């Protein structure tokens, strides 16, 4: 194989559905993964890492469903992660069969600390495994990516050997992961220079980078890699992922877009070239961010770059004055460029179904007739409590109603709370049980929400530990919808739920029920032997 032509743009490899889902409590079901994958395709990502096919039947089915539904000839490459193990590679290949363009992503550790304490293998053994397993993956698909895990803490001469072997065995993309987010931008640049200078067949592949955010340097490190030869960046929506997360897709894409003249030089272009550096449709960024936040239950921090609620807000009088006179005094990008429209009030209690449907379509929601009916009914309920309904409210309504469709098990029929400074907080709860029976119980607690949760637990009898409870207002004003996010722990797993209402106690109850139903469904899909263990 000769020199591989390098693209004059950056390939966006999205791993939201694989690394992103490894965020504690961010577990997604197949339907949710498919919805995100379809949005990623609209966003224009080049590669979707759909999951780790061998890790569970659910992951296998998600990869297969995405390969079949999203992996069209004109769609993104669909990828599955695989350890350098035959069983993993076989599972990945099988799940990816429906995809028009498939990629198997093979990885194995190369740092001495991983070899000695995790793999318990010698350098020579790992070299042989790399050669054998990359070649084996190549027997299934033409597109094979190889990652030396913990590359940035590996002995460099040994890392060069591993990469040379992987390329010789058929790898088409070499990805360099900063697995523990340890390096600085200058070190990352030097590492990529060293790889390009010391791996003789490196010109035969696309160089990629994967940076974790443990020290808050993920985006800076990824951009440094681009400056030193990387042509693919692995990232996630909202930067979600293990521990402190990954490089955020929206940050990488908008940095390359806003600073295009600067990065053009590194891509061999004329500085004034106006050709996009990525294939991303930036106007789909905000929608993708909201969808991932809603489906994972991971709220976006207000000061998050690009997609945070404060990203385009100006409170300082000097800043406000400058922006009003000329936007570019304090804004380096337009909110509309990421698909963020003005938060205009659009509907009220007298709005009809057609206006409701039309506005949802304008916001990018395509609902089935059943979903639309439920959402419209909820809209009317909210409109009786709020005089005006904003786009943010509409998004919360749609999220709640589509989530309720997915969650099944226990249904909250009635919640009533008594509390006050001289009253013991007491909650009365009525649930429709999975059997269809209707049961009522009451409990007291340290506060109204605690009383509600104690009463629900008395009825449901599903062991759990409340790990997180948070409330966030959707909009300003005394009648704002409050979004409640709940995370429940059972064993080593975390399950999330989210709901919104003008009444925080009601939202808290529904959020708890959504999380509890995820846990309940998980326990009822375990093999019989594992159910006994889970109950201990």
Short mmCIF file of C-alpha atoms in Angstrom, two decimals:
data_model
loop_
_atom_site.label_atom_id
_atom_site.label_comp_id
_atom_site.label_asym_id
_atom_site.label_seq_id
_atom_site.Cartn_x
_atom_site.Cartn_y
_atom_site.Cartn_z
CA UNK A 1 0.00 0.00 0.00
CA UNK A 2 1.29 3.44 -0.89
CA UNK A 3 0.71 6.87 0.61
CA UNK A 4 -2.93 7.44 1.50
CA UNK A 5 -4.26 10.84 0.35
CA UNK A 6 -5.06 12.91 3.44
CA UNK A 7 -8.38 14.81 3.51
CA UNK A 8 -8.25 18.59 3.60
CA UNK A 9 -10.97 18.56 6.25
CA UNK A 10 -11.56 17.02 9.66
CA UNK A 11 -13.51 13.76 9.96
CA UNK A 12 -15.94 13.86 12.90
CA UNK A 13 -16.17 10.52 14.72
CA UNK A 14 -19.02 10.63 17.23
CA UNK A 15 -18.86 8.24 20.19
CA UNK A 16 -21.83 9.58 22.16
CA UNK A 17 -23.54 6.18 21.94
CA UNK A 18 -20.47 4.26 23.12
CA UNK A 19 -18.13 6.31 25.31
CA UNK A 20 -20.82 8.88 26.10
CA UNK A 21 -23.19 6.19 27.36
CA UNK A 22 -20.51 5.12 29.83
CA UNK A 23 -21.32 8.23 31.87
CA UNK A 24 -22.72 7.05 35.21
CA UNK A 25 -26.50 6.76 34.91
CA UNK A 26 -26.63 7.60 31.20
CA UNK A 27 -27.78 4.15 30.08
CA UNK A 28 -29.96 4.31 26.95
CA UNK A 29 -32.35 1.73 25.52
CA UNK A 30 -32.38 0.73 21.86
CA UNK A 31 -35.14 3.19 20.88
CA UNK A 32 -33.31 6.08 22.52
CA UNK A 33 -30.00 5.16 20.88
CA UNK A 34 -31.70 4.96 17.51
CA UNK A 35 -33.27 8.40 17.97
CA UNK A 36 -29.87 9.91 18.80
CA UNK A 37 -28.22 8.10 15.86
CA UNK A 38 -30.80 9.54 13.48
CA UNK A 39 -30.11 13.03 14.84
CA UNK A 40 -26.35 12.46 14.47
CA UNK A 41 -26.95 11.56 10.82
CA UNK A 42 -28.90 14.81 10.35
CA UNK A 43 -26.04 16.61 12.08
CA UNK A 44 -23.70 15.23 9.44
CA UNK A 45 -21.19 13.25 11.50
CA UNK A 46 -18.90 11.08 9.39
CA UNK A 47 -18.71 8.10 11.74
CA UNK A 48 -21.13 6.93 14.44
CA UNK A 49 -19.63 4.60 17.02
CA UNK A 50 -22.93 2.90 17.77
CA UNK A 51 -21.79 0.82 20.72
CA UNK A 52 -19.73 -2.07 22.04
CA UNK A 53 -21.60 -4.95 20.41
CA UNK A 54 -20.22 -7.79 22.55
CA UNK A 55 -20.85 -6.05 25.90
CA UNK A 56 -24.56 -6.95 26.16
CA UNK A 57 -27.52 -8.16 24.06
CA UNK A 58 -28.91 -4.61 24.28
CA UNK A 59 -25.73 -3.09 22.89
CA UNK A 60 -25.61 -5.68 20.10
CA UNK A 61 -29.21 -4.95 19.15
CA UNK A 62 -28.59 -1.18 19.23
CA UNK A 63 -25.58 -1.47 16.90
CA UNK A 64 -27.55 -3.73 14.57
CA UNK A 65 -30.62 -1.44 14.55
CA UNK A 66 -28.50 1.66 13.86
CA UNK A 67 -26.56 -0.19 11.12
CA UNK A 68 -29.85 -1.15 9.49
CA UNK A 69 -31.73 2.13 9.91
CA UNK A 70 -29.04 4.83 9.76
CA UNK A 71 -26.24 3.03 7.91
CA UNK A 72 -27.47 3.83 4.40
CA UNK A 73 -25.13 4.29 1.40
CA UNK A 74 -25.40 8.07 1.72
CA UNK A 75 -25.32 7.98 5.52
CA UNK A 76 -22.51 7.89 8.07
CA UNK A 77 -20.08 5.03 8.61
CA UNK A 78 -21.39 2.82 11.43
CA UNK A 79 -18.75 1.58 13.85
CA UNK A 80 -18.62 -0.89 16.73
CA UNK A 81 -15.91 -1.06 19.36
CA UNK A 82 -14.14 -4.40 19.96
CA UNK A 83 -11.35 -5.53 22.22
CA UNK A 84 -8.52 -7.33 20.45
CA UNK A 85 -10.40 -10.58 21.05
CA UNK A 86 -11.97 -12.83 18.41
CA UNK A 87 -15.35 -12.99 20.18
CA UNK A 88 -15.59 -9.19 20.28
CA UNK A 89 -14.65 -8.80 16.64
CA UNK A 90 -17.11 -11.49 15.55
CA UNK A 91 -19.94 -9.79 17.48
CA UNK A 92 -19.06 -6.40 15.98
CA UNK A 93 -18.96 -7.82 12.45
CA UNK A 94 -22.32 -9.57 12.89
CA UNK A 95 -24.04 -6.50 14.33
CA UNK A 96 -22.65 -4.27 11.56
CA UNK A 97 -23.77 -6.50 8.67
CA UNK A 98 -26.76 -4.32 7.65
CA UNK A 99 -24.61 -1.17 7.32
CA UNK A 100 -23.67 0.00 3.83
CA UNK A 101 -20.38 1.26 5.29
CA UNK A 102 -19.09 -0.49 8.40
CA UNK A 103 -16.04 -0.04 10.60
CA UNK A 104 -14.66 -2.24 13.37
CA UNK A 105 -12.72 -0.34 16.02
CA UNK A 106 -10.15 -2.63 17.67
CA UNK A 107 -8.31 -1.59 20.82
CA UNK A 108 -5.75 -2.93 23.25
CA UNK A 109 -3.65 -1.29 25.96
CA UNK A 110 -0.03 -0.38 25.27
CA UNK A 111 1.19 1.48 28.39
CA UNK A 112 3.32 -0.51 30.81
CA UNK A 113 0.99 0.28 33.70
CA UNK A 114 -1.93 -1.27 31.77
CA UNK A 115 0.12 -4.21 30.51
CA UNK A 116 1.42 -5.05 33.96
CA UNK A 117 -1.70 -4.50 36.07
CA UNK A 118 -4.67 -4.91 33.70
CA UNK A 119 -3.75 -7.16 30.79
CA UNK A 120 -0.91 -8.98 32.57
CA UNK A 121 0.78 -9.53 29.21
CA UNK A 122 4.26 -8.80 27.90
CA UNK A 123 5.02 -6.26 25.18
CA UNK A 124 5.84 -9.08 22.77
CA UNK A 125 2.50 -10.79 23.44
CA UNK A 126 0.59 -7.59 22.77
CA UNK A 127 2.49 -6.99 19.52
CA UNK A 128 1.45 -10.44 18.32
CA UNK A 129 -2.17 -9.88 19.39
CA UNK A 130 -2.34 -6.55 17.56
CA UNK A 131 -1.12 -8.10 14.32
CA UNK A 132 -3.46 -11.10 14.58
CA UNK A 133 -6.62 -9.26 15.68
CA UNK A 134 -6.37 -6.30 13.29
CA UNK A 135 -5.89 -8.81 10.48
CA UNK A 136 -8.89 -10.79 11.76
CA UNK A 137 -11.08 -7.66 11.80
CA UNK A 138 -9.88 -6.87 8.28
CA UNK A 139 -11.25 -10.24 7.13
CA UNK A 140 -14.78 -8.94 7.91
CA UNK A 141 -14.64 -5.27 6.82
CA UNK A 142 -12.33 -3.12 4.76
CA UNK A 143 -12.44 -0.25 7.24
CA UNK A 144 -10.59 -1.05 10.50
CA UNK A 145 -9.64 1.47 13.16
CA UNK A 146 -7.00 0.62 15.75
CA UNK A 147 -6.51 2.33 19.12
CA UNK A 148 -3.59 1.72 21.50
CA UNK A 149 -5.35 2.39 24.80
CA UNK A 150 -3.46 4.74 27.15
CA UNK A 151 -1.24 5.70 24.21
CA UNK A 152 -0.19 8.99 25.77
CA UNK A 153 1.42 7.17 28.73
CA UNK A 154 3.05 4.45 26.60
CA UNK A 155 6.78 4.07 25.96
CA UNK A 156 7.21 5.87 22.64
CA UNK A 157 9.55 3.44 20.81
CA UNK A 158 7.20 0.60 21.76
CA UNK A 159 4.13 2.61 20.70
CA UNK A 160 5.74 3.21 17.29
CA UNK A 161 6.25 -0.57 16.93
CA UNK A 162 2.62 -1.31 17.79
CA UNK A 163 1.30 1.24 15.29
CA UNK A 164 3.56 -0.06 12.53
CA UNK A 165 2.30 -3.61 13.11
CA UNK A 166 -1.34 -2.51 13.16
CA UNK A 167 -0.98 -0.66 9.85
CA UNK A 168 0.83 -3.59 8.26
CA UNK A 169 -2.04 -5.86 9.40
CA UNK A 170 -4.61 -3.69 7.60
CA UNK A 171 -5.69 -0.82 9.86
CA UNK A 172 -6.99 2.14 7.87
CA UNK A 173 -7.32 4.59 10.77
CA UNK A 174 -4.92 4.92 13.70
CA UNK A 175 -6.51 6.58 16.71
CA UNK A 176 -4.36 7.96 19.53
CA UNK A 177 -6.31 8.09 22.80
CA UNK A 178 -5.37 10.22 25.79
CA UNK A 179 -7.33 7.68 27.84
CA UNK A 180 -6.94 9.32 31.25
CA UNK A 181 -6.81 12.94 30.08
CA UNK A 182 -3.23 13.32 31.28
CA UNK A 183 -1.42 15.30 28.57
CA UNK A 184 -1.20 18.99 27.72
CA UNK A 185 -1.63 20.46 24.20
CA UNK A 186 2.12 20.92 23.72
CA UNK A 187 2.77 17.30 24.69
CA UNK A 188 0.02 16.04 22.38
CA UNK A 189 1.51 17.99 19.48
CA UNK A 190 4.95 16.51 20.16
CA UNK A 191 3.46 13.00 20.37
CA UNK A 192 1.80 13.33 16.95
CA UNK A 193 4.99 14.74 15.45
CA UNK A 194 6.90 11.77 16.85
CA UNK A 195 4.41 9.28 15.41
CA UNK A 196 4.57 10.87 11.96
CA UNK A 197 8.35 10.86 12.03
CA UNK A 198 8.98 7.40 13.48
CA UNK A 199 6.23 5.11 12.14
CA UNK A 200 7.40 4.35 8.60
CA UNK A 201 3.99 3.38 7.17
CA UNK A 202 1.95 6.10 8.93
CA UNK A 203 1.19 7.76 5.56
CA UNK A 204 -1.02 4.78 4.70
CA UNK A 205 -3.66 5.67 7.30
CA UNK A 206 -5.80 8.48 8.66
CA UNK A 207 -4.50 9.74 12.01
CA UNK A 208 -7.15 10.25 14.68
CA UNK A 209 -7.26 11.62 18.21
CA UNK A 210 -9.45 10.78 21.23
CA UNK A 211 -9.02 13.02 24.28
CA UNK A 212 -10.62 12.70 27.71
CA UNK A 213 -11.37 15.77 29.82
CA UNK A 214 -9.99 14.83 33.25
CA UNK A 215 -7.91 18.02 33.44
CA UNK A 216 -10.30 20.12 31.34
CA UNK A 217 -7.95 19.98 28.35
CA UNK A 218 -9.85 17.67 25.98
CA UNK A 219 -10.79 20.22 23.33
CA UNK A 220 -7.43 22.00 23.50
CA UNK A 221 -5.59 18.68 23.17
CA UNK A 222 -7.73 17.59 20.21
CA UNK A 223 -7.12 20.88 18.39
CA UNK A 224 -3.39 20.56 19.07
CA UNK A 225 -3.52 17.11 17.44
CA UNK A 226 -5.24 18.66 14.39
CA UNK A 227 -2.40 21.18 14.15
CA UNK A 228 0.07 18.28 14.13
CA UNK A 229 -1.53 15.99 11.59
CA UNK A 230 -4.72 14.44 13.01
CA UNK A 231 -7.49 14.33 10.43
CA UNK A 232 -10.15 12.65 12.57
CA UNK A 233 -11.42 13.80 15.98
CA UNK A 234 -13.38 11.49 18.27
CA UNK A 235 -15.92 13.39 20.34
CA UNK A 236 -19.34 13.31 21.99
CA UNK A 237 -22.37 15.59 22.13
CA UNK A 238 -22.14 17.83 25.22
CA UNK A 239 -18.77 16.22 25.99
CA UNK A 240 -20.39 13.38 27.97
CA UNK A 241 -18.41 10.24 28.71
CA UNK A 242 -16.54 8.34 31.37
CA UNK A 243 -15.38 10.33 34.41
CA UNK A 244 -15.05 14.00 33.32
CA UNK A 245 -16.12 13.18 29.78
CA UNK A 246 -14.70 13.61 26.28
CA UNK A 247 -13.94 16.27 23.74
CA UNK A 248 -17.27 18.00 23.03
CA UNK A 249 -18.34 17.76 19.39
CA UNK A 250 -19.89 21.22 19.45
CA UNK A 251 -16.68 22.77 20.78
CA UNK A 252 -14.46 21.13 18.17
CA UNK A 253 -16.78 21.92 15.27
CA UNK A 254 -17.37 25.55 16.22
CA UNK A 255 -13.70 26.16 17.04
CA UNK A 256 -12.82 24.95 13.55
CA UNK A 257 -15.65 27.00 12.06
CA UNK A 258 -15.04 30.26 13.91
CA UNK A 259 -11.25 30.03 13.55
CA UNK A 260 -11.32 28.66 10.00
CA UNK A 261 -8.59 30.98 8.61
CA UNK A 262 -6.25 29.83 11.37
CA UNK A 263 -6.86 26.10 10.84
CA UNK A 264 -6.93 26.31 7.03
CA UNK A 265 -3.14 26.56 7.02
CA UNK A 266 -2.79 23.26 8.90
CA UNK A 267 -5.04 21.56 6.34
CA UNK A 268 -3.02 22.74 3.35
CA UNK A 269 -5.59 25.31 2.28
CA UNK A 270 -5.39 28.98 1.48
CA UNK A 271 -6.01 31.02 4.62
CA UNK A 272 -9.00 32.76 3.02
CA UNK A 273 -10.68 29.50 1.90
CA UNK A 274 -14.35 29.47 2.87
CA UNK A 275 -14.84 25.72 2.38
CA UNK A 276 -16.18 24.15 5.61
CA UNK A 277 -13.59 22.25 7.64
CA UNK A 278 -16.13 19.61 8.72
CA UNK A 279 -19.25 18.09 7.17
CA UNK A 280 -21.32 19.12 10.19
CA UNK A 281 -24.58 20.99 9.66
CA UNK A 282 -24.01 23.38 12.56
CA UNK A 283 -27.68 24.40 12.72
CA UNK A 284 -28.46 20.90 14.07
CA UNK A 285 -26.01 21.26 16.98
CA UNK A 286 -28.39 22.73 19.53
CA UNK A 287 -31.12 20.21 18.76
CA UNK A 288 -28.62 17.34 19.13
CA UNK A 289 -27.43 18.78 22.43
CA UNK A 290 -30.96 19.04 23.82
CA UNK A 291 -31.85 15.53 22.66
CA UNK A 292 -28.81 13.94 24.28
CA UNK A 293 -29.39 15.90 27.48
CA UNK A 294 -33.03 14.84 27.62
CA UNK A 295 -32.48 11.17 26.84
CA UNK A 296 -29.51 10.71 29.18
CA UNK A 297 -30.86 12.88 31.98
CA UNK A 298 -27.56 14.79 32.03
CA UNK A 299 -28.34 18.50 32.24
CA UNK A 300 -26.07 20.89 30.37
CA UNK A 301 -24.35 23.32 32.74
CA UNK A 302 -25.43 26.93 32.09
CA UNK A 303 -21.86 28.09 31.37
CA UNK A 304 -21.09 25.21 29.00
CA UNK A 305 -19.37 26.47 25.84
CA UNK A 306 -21.55 26.71 22.71
CA UNK A 307 -24.73 25.02 24.04
CA UNK A 308 -25.06 26.25 27.65
CA UNK A 309 -28.01 28.49 28.46
CA UNK A 310 -25.61 31.35 29.24
CA UNK A 311 -23.45 30.90 26.12
CA UNK A 312 -25.18 33.78 24.32
CA UNK A 313 -26.48 35.67 27.37
CA UNK A 314 -25.11 39.04 28.42
CA UNK A 315 -25.77 40.44 31.90
CA UNK A 316 -23.03 43.04 32.16
CA UNK A 317 -24.34 46.46 31.17
CA UNK A 318 -21.20 47.18 29.17
CA UNK A 319 -21.57 43.89 27.27
CA UNK A 320 -25.28 44.46 26.64
CA UNK A 321 -24.61 47.94 25.31
CA UNK A 322 -21.86 46.64 23.02
CA UNK A 323 -23.92 43.77 21.64
CA UNK A 324 -26.88 46.04 20.95
CA UNK A 325 -24.66 48.41 19.01
CA UNK A 326 -22.74 45.72 17.16
CA UNK A 327 -23.07 41.99 17.91
CA UNK A 328 -19.43 41.15 17.23
CA UNK A 329 -18.21 43.39 20.06
CA UNK A 330 -18.82 40.53 22.50
CA UNK A 331 -20.04 37.59 20.38
CA UNK A 332 -17.72 35.59 18.13
CA UNK A 333 -20.54 33.50 16.67
CA UNK A 334 -24.23 33.85 15.99
CA UNK A 335 -26.64 31.83 18.12
CA UNK A 336 -28.59 31.01 14.95
CA UNK A 337 -25.51 29.25 13.55
CA UNK A 338 -26.03 26.37 16.01
CA UNK A 339 -29.80 26.32 15.54
CA UNK A 340 -30.62 28.35 18.64
CA UNK A 341 -33.65 30.53 17.99
CA UNK A 342 -34.92 33.38 20.12
CA UNK A 343 -36.94 32.15 23.12
CA UNK A 344 -40.15 33.64 21.82
CA UNK A 345 -43.55 33.00 23.45
CA UNK A 346 -45.58 31.27 20.77
CA UNK A 347 -48.64 29.53 22.19
CA UNK A 348 -51.33 29.95 24.82
CA UNK A 349 -54.37 28.14 26.22
CA UNK A 350 -56.50 29.03 23.18
CA UNK A 351 -54.01 27.66 20.64
CA UNK A 352 -55.33 24.75 18.59
CA UNK A 353 -53.91 21.37 17.68
CA UNK A 354 -52.75 22.50 14.24
CA UNK A 355 -50.78 25.45 15.64
CA UNK A 356 -49.31 23.12 18.26
CA UNK A 357 -48.30 20.54 15.65
CA UNK A 358 -46.85 23.21 13.34
CA UNK A 359 -44.72 24.74 16.09
CA UNK A 360 -43.38 21.34 17.12
CA UNK A 361 -42.42 20.65 13.49
CA UNK A 362 -40.63 24.01 13.35
CA UNK A 363 -38.70 22.96 16.46
CA UNK A 364 -37.73 19.70 14.73
CA UNK A 365 -40.15 17.28 16.43
CA UNK A 366 -41.97 14.75 14.25
CA UNK A 367 -44.44 12.93 16.50
CA UNK A 368 -46.73 10.01 15.79
CA UNK A 369 -50.46 10.67 16.14
CA UNK A 370 -50.55 8.98 19.54
CA UNK A 371 -47.54 10.95 20.80
CA UNK A 372 -49.04 14.17 19.45
CA UNK A 373 -52.36 13.51 21.18
CA UNK A 374 -50.66 12.91 24.53
CA UNK A 375 -48.40 15.92 24.14
CA UNK A 376 -51.33 18.17 23.12
CA UNK A 377 -53.37 17.02 26.12
CA UNK A 378 -50.41 17.81 28.40
CA UNK A 379 -49.94 21.17 26.66
CA UNK A 380 -53.55 22.10 27.47
CA UNK A 381 -53.03 21.11 31.11
CA UNK A 382 -49.92 23.28 31.34
CA UNK A 383 -51.59 26.15 29.45
CA UNK A 384 -54.31 26.27 32.11
CA UNK A 385 -51.58 26.95 34.69
CA UNK A 386 -49.33 29.19 32.55
CA UNK A 387 -50.60 32.11 30.49
CA UNK A 388 -47.92 31.73 27.84
CA UNK A 389 -46.01 28.65 26.64
CA UNK A 390 -42.42 29.05 25.40
CA UNK A 391 -40.40 26.85 23.07
CA UNK A 392 -38.52 25.57 26.13
CA UNK A 393 -41.84 24.53 27.69
CA UNK A 394 -42.84 22.73 24.50
CA UNK A 395 -39.57 20.79 24.48
CA UNK A 396 -40.12 19.74 28.09
CA UNK A 397 -43.68 18.61 27.31
CA UNK A 398 -42.58 16.51 24.34
CA UNK A 399 -39.73 15.00 26.35
CA UNK A 400 -42.06 13.99 29.17
CA UNK A 401 -44.71 12.47 26.96
CA UNK A 402 -42.34 10.46 24.75
CA UNK A 403 -40.48 9.26 27.85
CA UNK A 404 -43.73 8.15 29.48
CA UNK A 405 -44.44 6.04 26.41
CA UNK A 406 -41.07 4.31 26.74
CA UNK A 407 -41.30 3.74 30.48
CA UNK A 408 -43.74 1.11 31.64
CA UNK A 409 -44.26 -0.77 34.85
CA UNK A 410 -45.67 1.32 37.68
CA UNK A 411 -47.97 4.23 36.87
CA UNK A 412 -48.53 7.20 39.14
CA UNK A 413 -52.28 7.66 39.52
CA UNK A 414 -52.49 10.22 42.30
CA UNK A 415 -50.19 12.25 44.57
CA UNK A 416 -51.25 14.41 47.50
CA UNK A 417 -48.93 16.09 49.99
CA UNK A 418 -49.50 17.92 53.26
CA UNK A 419 -46.65 20.01 54.67
CA UNK A 420 -45.82 23.24 56.46
CA UNK A 421 -43.66 24.66 59.23
CA UNK A 422 -45.87 23.14 61.96
CA UNK A 423 -46.95 20.02 60.06
CA UNK A 424 -45.23 16.67 59.61
CA UNK A 425 -44.74 16.28 55.81
CA UNK A 426 -47.10 13.51 54.70
CA UNK A 427 -47.66 12.08 51.21
CA UNK A 428 -50.47 9.87 49.95
CA UNK A 429 -49.68 8.01 46.74
CA UNK A 430 -51.84 5.87 44.46
CA UNK A 431 -50.06 3.61 41.96
CA UNK A 432 -51.25 1.34 39.18
CA UNK A 433 -49.11 -1.74 39.70
CA UNK A 434 -47.57 -3.76 36.82
CA UNK A 435 -50.30 -6.34 37.44
CA UNK A 436 -52.99 -3.70 36.89
CA UNK A 437 -54.00 -3.51 40.55
CA UNK A 438 -54.49 -0.05 42.04
CA UNK A 439 -52.92 0.46 45.46
CA UNK A 440 -52.69 3.43 47.83
CA UNK A 441 -50.32 4.09 50.72
CA UNK A 442 -49.03 7.01 52.74
CA UNK A 443 -45.75 7.93 54.41
CA UNK A 444 -44.14 10.74 56.35
CA UNK A 445 -40.72 12.20 55.58
CA UNK A 446 -38.26 14.96 56.38
CA UNK A 447 -39.85 17.04 53.62
CA UNK A 448 -42.63 16.71 51.02
CA UNK A 449 -40.42 15.09 48.35
CA UNK A 450 -38.94 12.64 50.86
CA UNK A 451 -42.47 11.71 51.97
CA UNK A 452 -43.53 11.12 48.34
CA UNK A 453 -40.54 8.87 47.68
CA UNK A 454 -41.04 6.89 50.89
CA UNK A 455 -44.71 6.28 49.98
CA UNK A 456 -43.78 5.16 46.47
CA UNK A 457 -41.15 2.77 47.85
CA UNK A 458 -43.67 1.26 50.28
CA UNK A 459 -45.88 0.38 47.33
CA UNK A 460 -43.32 -0.57 44.66
CA UNK A 461 -40.98 -2.61 46.88
CA UNK A 462 -38.04 -2.14 44.47
CA UNK A 463 -34.81 -1.69 46.52
CA UNK A 464 -32.86 1.43 45.52
CA UNK A 465 -30.81 4.29 46.86
CA UNK A 466 -31.48 7.90 45.86
CA UNK A 467 -28.18 9.16 44.48
CA UNK A 468 -29.13 12.51 42.94
CA UNK A 469 -32.08 14.89 43.03
CA UNK A 470 -31.95 18.19 41.15
CA UNK A 471 -34.44 20.84 40.06
CA UNK A 472 -33.97 23.29 37.20
CA UNK A 473 -36.41 25.94 35.97
CA UNK A 474 -37.21 25.73 32.25
CA UNK A 475 -37.86 29.48 31.97
CA UNK A 476 -38.05 32.48 34.27
CA UNK A 477 -41.16 33.57 36.11
CA UNK A 478 -43.19 32.34 39.07
CA UNK A 479 -45.19 29.95 36.83
CA UNK A 480 -42.12 28.36 35.21
CA UNK A 481 -42.01 24.65 34.57
CA UNK A 482 -39.55 22.93 36.86
CA UNK A 483 -37.52 20.02 35.48
CA UNK A 484 -36.63 17.42 38.10
CA UNK A 485 -33.86 14.89 37.48
CA UNK A 486 -33.50 11.83 39.70
CA UNK A 487 -30.82 9.13 39.77
CA UNK A 488 -31.35 5.86 41.63
CA UNK A 489 -28.60 3.37 42.43
CA UNK A 490 -29.13 -0.37 42.60
CA UNK A 491 -25.96 -2.40 43.07
CA UNK A 492 -23.37 -1.01 40.68
CA UNK A 493 -25.93 0.45 38.24
CA UNK A 494 -27.51 3.91 38.15
CA UNK A 495 -30.91 4.67 36.62
CA UNK A 496 -32.21 8.14 35.82
CA UNK A 497 -35.61 9.71 35.45
CA UNK A 498 -36.76 13.19 34.50
CA UNK A 499 -40.09 15.03 34.49
CA UNK A 500 -41.43 18.58 34.43
CA UNK A 501 -44.42 20.36 35.89
CA UNK A 502 -45.37 23.74 37.31
CA UNK A 503 -45.74 21.84 40.61
CA UNK A 504 -42.27 20.71 41.72
CA UNK A 505 -43.70 17.98 43.98
CA UNK A 506 -45.64 16.46 41.08
CA UNK A 507 -42.58 16.69 38.82
CA UNK A 508 -40.50 15.04 41.56
CA UNK A 509 -42.95 12.15 41.80
CA UNK A 510 -43.03 11.53 38.04
CA UNK A 511 -39.23 11.79 37.74
CA UNK A 512 -38.85 9.22 40.50
CA UNK A 513 -41.36 6.91 38.81
CA UNK A 514 -39.50 7.14 35.50
CA UNK A 515 -36.21 6.19 37.18
CA UNK A 516 -37.89 3.43 39.16
CA UNK A 517 -39.44 1.97 36.02
CA UNK A 518 -36.05 1.86 34.31
CA UNK A 519 -34.70 -0.04 37.30
CA UNK A 520 -37.75 -2.31 37.39
CA UNK A 521 -37.45 -3.12 33.70
CA UNK A 522 -33.71 -3.84 34.12
CA UNK A 523 -34.36 -6.29 36.97
CA UNK A 524 -37.03 -8.06 34.93
CA UNK A 525 -34.77 -8.56 31.92
CA UNK A 526 -31.90 -10.12 33.90
CA UNK A 527 -31.30 -13.88 33.60
CA UNK A 528 -32.92 -15.74 36.50
CA UNK A 529 -29.62 -16.35 38.29
CA UNK A 530 -28.73 -12.68 38.16
CA UNK A 531 -32.14 -11.63 39.49
CA UNK A 532 -31.44 -13.46 42.73
CA UNK A 533 -28.10 -11.69 43.02
CA UNK A 534 -29.64 -8.32 42.19
CA UNK A 535 -32.11 -8.73 45.01
CA UNK A 536 -29.41 -9.20 47.65
#
